[in-house]
One Martini backbone bead per residue (centre of mass of N, CA, C, O) as a GRO file, in nm:
protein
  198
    1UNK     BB    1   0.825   2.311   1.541
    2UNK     BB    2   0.647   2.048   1.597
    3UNK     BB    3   0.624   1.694   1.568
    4UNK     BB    4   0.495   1.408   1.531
    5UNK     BB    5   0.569   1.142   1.441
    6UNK     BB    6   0.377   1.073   1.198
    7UNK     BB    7   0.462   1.309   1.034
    8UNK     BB    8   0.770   1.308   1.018
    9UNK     BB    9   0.771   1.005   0.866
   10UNK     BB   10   0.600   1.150   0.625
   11UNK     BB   11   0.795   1.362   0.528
   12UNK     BB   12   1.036   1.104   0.464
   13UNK     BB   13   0.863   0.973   0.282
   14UNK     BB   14   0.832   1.176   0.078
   15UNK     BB   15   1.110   1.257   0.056
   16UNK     BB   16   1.237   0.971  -0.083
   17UNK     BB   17   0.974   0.945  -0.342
   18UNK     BB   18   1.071   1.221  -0.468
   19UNK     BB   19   1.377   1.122  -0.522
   20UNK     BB   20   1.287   0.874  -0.672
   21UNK     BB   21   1.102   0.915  -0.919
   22UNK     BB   22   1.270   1.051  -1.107
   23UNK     BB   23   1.518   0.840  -1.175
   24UNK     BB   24   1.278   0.637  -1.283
   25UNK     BB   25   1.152   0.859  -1.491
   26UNK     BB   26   1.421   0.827  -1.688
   27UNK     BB   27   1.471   0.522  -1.726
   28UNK     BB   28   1.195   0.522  -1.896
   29UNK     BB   29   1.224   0.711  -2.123
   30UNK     BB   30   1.490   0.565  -2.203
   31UNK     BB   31   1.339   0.309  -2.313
   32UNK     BB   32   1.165   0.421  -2.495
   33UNK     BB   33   1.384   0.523  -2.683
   34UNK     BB   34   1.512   0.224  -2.761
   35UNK     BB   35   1.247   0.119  -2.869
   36UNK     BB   36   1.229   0.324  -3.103
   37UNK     BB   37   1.503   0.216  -3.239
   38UNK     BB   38   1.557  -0.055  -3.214
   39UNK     BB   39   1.822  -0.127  -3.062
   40UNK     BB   40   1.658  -0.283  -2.826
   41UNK     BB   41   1.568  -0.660  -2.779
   42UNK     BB   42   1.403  -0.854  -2.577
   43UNK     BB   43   1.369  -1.016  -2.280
   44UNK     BB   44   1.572  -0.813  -2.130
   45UNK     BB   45   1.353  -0.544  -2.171
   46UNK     BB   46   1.140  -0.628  -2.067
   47UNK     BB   47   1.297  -0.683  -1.746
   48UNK     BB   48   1.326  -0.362  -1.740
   49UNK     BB   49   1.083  -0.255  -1.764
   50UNK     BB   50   0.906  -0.424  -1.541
   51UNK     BB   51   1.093  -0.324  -1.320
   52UNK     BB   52   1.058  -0.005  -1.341
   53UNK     BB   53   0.721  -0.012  -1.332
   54UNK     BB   54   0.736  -0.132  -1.030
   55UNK     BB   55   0.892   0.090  -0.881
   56UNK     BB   56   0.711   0.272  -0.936
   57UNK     BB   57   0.441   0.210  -0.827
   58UNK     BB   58   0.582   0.167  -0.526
   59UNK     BB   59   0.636   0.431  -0.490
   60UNK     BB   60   0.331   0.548  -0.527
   61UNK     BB   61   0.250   0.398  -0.286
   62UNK     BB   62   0.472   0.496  -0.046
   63UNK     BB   63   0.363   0.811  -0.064
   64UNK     BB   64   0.121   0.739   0.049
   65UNK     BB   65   0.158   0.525   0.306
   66UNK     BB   66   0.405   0.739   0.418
   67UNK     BB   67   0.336   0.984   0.336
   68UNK     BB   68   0.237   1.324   0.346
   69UNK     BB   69  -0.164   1.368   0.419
   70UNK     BB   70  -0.360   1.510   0.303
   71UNK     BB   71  -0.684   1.661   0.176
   72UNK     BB   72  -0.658   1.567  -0.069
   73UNK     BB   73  -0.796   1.372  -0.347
   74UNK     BB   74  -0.821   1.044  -0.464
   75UNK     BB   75  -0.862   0.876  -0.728
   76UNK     BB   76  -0.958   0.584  -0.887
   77UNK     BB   77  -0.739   0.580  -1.159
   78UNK     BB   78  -0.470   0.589  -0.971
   79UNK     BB   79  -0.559   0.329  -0.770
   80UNK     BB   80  -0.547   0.152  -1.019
   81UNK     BB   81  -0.252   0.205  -1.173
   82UNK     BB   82  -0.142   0.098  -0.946
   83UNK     BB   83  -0.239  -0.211  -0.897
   84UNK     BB   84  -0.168  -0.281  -1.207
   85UNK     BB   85   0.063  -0.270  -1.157
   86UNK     BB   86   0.150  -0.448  -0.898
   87UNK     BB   87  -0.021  -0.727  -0.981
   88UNK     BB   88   0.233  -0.773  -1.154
   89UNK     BB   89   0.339  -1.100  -1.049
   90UNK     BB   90   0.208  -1.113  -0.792
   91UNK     BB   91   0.085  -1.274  -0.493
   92UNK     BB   92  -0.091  -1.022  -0.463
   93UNK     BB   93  -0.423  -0.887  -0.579
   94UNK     BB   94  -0.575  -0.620  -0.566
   95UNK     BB   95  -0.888  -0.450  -0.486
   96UNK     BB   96  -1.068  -0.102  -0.584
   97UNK     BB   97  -1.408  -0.016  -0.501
   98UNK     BB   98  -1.401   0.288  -0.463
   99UNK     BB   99  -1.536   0.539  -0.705
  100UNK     BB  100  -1.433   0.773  -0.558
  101UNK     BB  101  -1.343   0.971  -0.443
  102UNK     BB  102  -1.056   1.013  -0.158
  103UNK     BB  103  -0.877   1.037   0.098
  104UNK     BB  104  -0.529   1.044   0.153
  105UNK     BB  105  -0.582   0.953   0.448
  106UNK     BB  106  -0.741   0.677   0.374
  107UNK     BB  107  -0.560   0.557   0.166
  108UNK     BB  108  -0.362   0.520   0.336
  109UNK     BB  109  -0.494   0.320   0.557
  110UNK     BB  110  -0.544   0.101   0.301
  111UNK     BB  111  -0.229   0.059   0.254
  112UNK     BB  112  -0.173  -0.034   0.486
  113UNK     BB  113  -0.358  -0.277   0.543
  114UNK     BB  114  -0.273  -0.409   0.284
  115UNK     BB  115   0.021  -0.460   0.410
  116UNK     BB  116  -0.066  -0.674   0.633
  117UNK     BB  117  -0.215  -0.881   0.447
  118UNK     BB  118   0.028  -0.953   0.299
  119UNK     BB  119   0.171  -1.092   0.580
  120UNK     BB  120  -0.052  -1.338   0.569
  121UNK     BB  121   0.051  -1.424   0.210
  122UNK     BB  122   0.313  -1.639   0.156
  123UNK     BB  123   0.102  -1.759  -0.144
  124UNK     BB  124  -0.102  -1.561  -0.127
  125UNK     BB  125  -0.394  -1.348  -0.298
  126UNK     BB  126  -0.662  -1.151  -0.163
  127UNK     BB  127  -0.753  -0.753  -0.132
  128UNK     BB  128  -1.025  -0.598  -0.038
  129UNK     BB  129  -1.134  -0.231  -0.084
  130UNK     BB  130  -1.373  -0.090   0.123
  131UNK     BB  131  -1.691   0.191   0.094
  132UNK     BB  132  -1.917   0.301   0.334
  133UNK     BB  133  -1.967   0.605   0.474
  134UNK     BB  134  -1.639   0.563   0.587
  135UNK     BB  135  -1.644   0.320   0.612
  136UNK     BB  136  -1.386   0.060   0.634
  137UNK     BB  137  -1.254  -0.266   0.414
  138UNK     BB  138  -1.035  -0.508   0.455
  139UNK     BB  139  -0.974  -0.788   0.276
  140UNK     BB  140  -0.829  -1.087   0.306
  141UNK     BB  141  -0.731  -1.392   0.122
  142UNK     BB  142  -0.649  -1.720   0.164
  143UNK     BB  143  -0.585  -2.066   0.195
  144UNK     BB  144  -0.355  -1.948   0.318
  145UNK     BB  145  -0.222  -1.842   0.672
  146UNK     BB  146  -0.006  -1.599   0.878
  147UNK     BB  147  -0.114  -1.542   1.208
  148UNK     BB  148   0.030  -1.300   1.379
  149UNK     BB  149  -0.080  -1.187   1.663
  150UNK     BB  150   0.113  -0.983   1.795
  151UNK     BB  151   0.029  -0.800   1.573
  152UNK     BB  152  -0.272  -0.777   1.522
  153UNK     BB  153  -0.356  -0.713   1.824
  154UNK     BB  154  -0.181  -0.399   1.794
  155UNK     BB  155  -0.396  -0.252   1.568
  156UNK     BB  156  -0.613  -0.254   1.846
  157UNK     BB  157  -0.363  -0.239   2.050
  158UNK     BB  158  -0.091  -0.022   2.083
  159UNK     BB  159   0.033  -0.184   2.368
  160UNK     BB  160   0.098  -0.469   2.256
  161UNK     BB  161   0.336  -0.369   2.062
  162UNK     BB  162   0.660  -0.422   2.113
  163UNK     BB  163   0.759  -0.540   1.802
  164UNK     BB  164   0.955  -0.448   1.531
  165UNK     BB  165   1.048  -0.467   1.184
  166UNK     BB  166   1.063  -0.327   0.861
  167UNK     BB  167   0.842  -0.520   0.763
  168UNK     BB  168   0.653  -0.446   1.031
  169UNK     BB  169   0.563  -0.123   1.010
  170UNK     BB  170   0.250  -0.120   0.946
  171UNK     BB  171   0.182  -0.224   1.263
  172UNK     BB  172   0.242   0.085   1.375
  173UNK     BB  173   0.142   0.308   1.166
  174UNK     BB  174  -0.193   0.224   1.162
  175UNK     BB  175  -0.269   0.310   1.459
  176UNK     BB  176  -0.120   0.603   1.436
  177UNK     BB  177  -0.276   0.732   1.203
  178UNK     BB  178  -0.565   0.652   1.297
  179UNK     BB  179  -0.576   0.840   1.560
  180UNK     BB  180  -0.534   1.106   1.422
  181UNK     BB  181  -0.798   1.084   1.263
  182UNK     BB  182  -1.007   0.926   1.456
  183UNK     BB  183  -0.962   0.656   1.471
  184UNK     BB  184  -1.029   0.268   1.459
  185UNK     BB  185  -0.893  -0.090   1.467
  186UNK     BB  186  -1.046  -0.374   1.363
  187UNK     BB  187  -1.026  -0.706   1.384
  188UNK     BB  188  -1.052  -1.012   1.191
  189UNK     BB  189  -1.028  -1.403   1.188
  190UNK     BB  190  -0.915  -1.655   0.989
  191UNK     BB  191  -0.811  -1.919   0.831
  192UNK     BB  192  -0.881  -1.732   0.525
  193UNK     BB  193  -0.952  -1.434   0.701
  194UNK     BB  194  -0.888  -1.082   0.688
  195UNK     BB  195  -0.995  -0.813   0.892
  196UNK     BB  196  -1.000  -0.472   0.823
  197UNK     BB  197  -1.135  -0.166   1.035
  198UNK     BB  198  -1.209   0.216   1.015
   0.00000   0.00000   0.00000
């Protein structure tokens, strides 16, 4: 049976989130119990707990963000409990606006545009996603951006994009989602202010 590109890159990242979750949760569990027995304590243990937690709480990210997106929805106590450890020393730092659940194919098309807001955002920033009625609006916000043409242009023209590094890959992915799903991706950018529209 055939897949098309985007499917099969999502099972591809389901597929590595799923394998790396289980060994981050035992190292995780493994901490608390050192925790209890007061064995370790100090600057050291605070430093691998916070690295453990982030590392979570990104697996929880790009499983949405790039896993095989199903129909099924995702809870706002889920999407705030992945941007509060997200946001822990981040420099940019993202907020989940709507209260309802929402489709899980909706929430990947957020994370995928929440990480190109931050490729505009080298001294950091706020992210901003909001919905209403399915229209769905992120916005970057930053004293200072750093918006590559190039990249942006091919969000809402997918012909235009030429080449991407693996670090700008959700430019090249979310304009793929967004088609899978019949959506369009509109840009609008200023000196201060990215906002992506799907």
């Amino acid at each position: 049976m055939a897949q098309s590109g985007v499917n099969l890159a999502g099972l591809i990242g389901s597929r590595i989130c799923h394998d790396l979750i289980s060994p981050v949760g035992a190292i995780t569990n493994g901490l608390e119990l050192l925790e209890m027995t007061g064995a370790v304590q100090g600057p050291e243990m605070d430093l691998i707990s916070d690295s453990v937690n982030c590392a979570e709480a990104r697996i929880k990210f790009f499983r949405i963000a790039y896993g095989a997106a199903g129909e099924q929805q995702i809870g706002r106590a889920e999407v705030v409990s992945i941007f509060d450890d997200l946001n822990r020393g981040h420099r940019v730092r993202a907020e989940w606006c709507p209260a309802e659940p929402v489709l899980r194919s909706e929430t990947r098309l957020a994370f995928l545009a929440l990480q190109c807001c931050e490729t505009a955002m080298p001294i950091g920033g706020e992210v901003k996603i909001e919905e209403s009625s399915g229209n769905w609006r992120v916005t970057g916000t930053a004293s200072r951006l750093a918006v590559d043409p190039s990249l942006w242009e091919g969000l809402s023209n997918p012909a235009a994009l030429v080449h991407v590094t693996p670090a700008q890959v959700q430019f090249a992915l979310l304009p793929a989602v967004a088609a899978d799903t019949g959506r369009r991706i509109t840009v609008e950018t200023t000196e201060t202010q990215v906002v992506i529209r799907f």
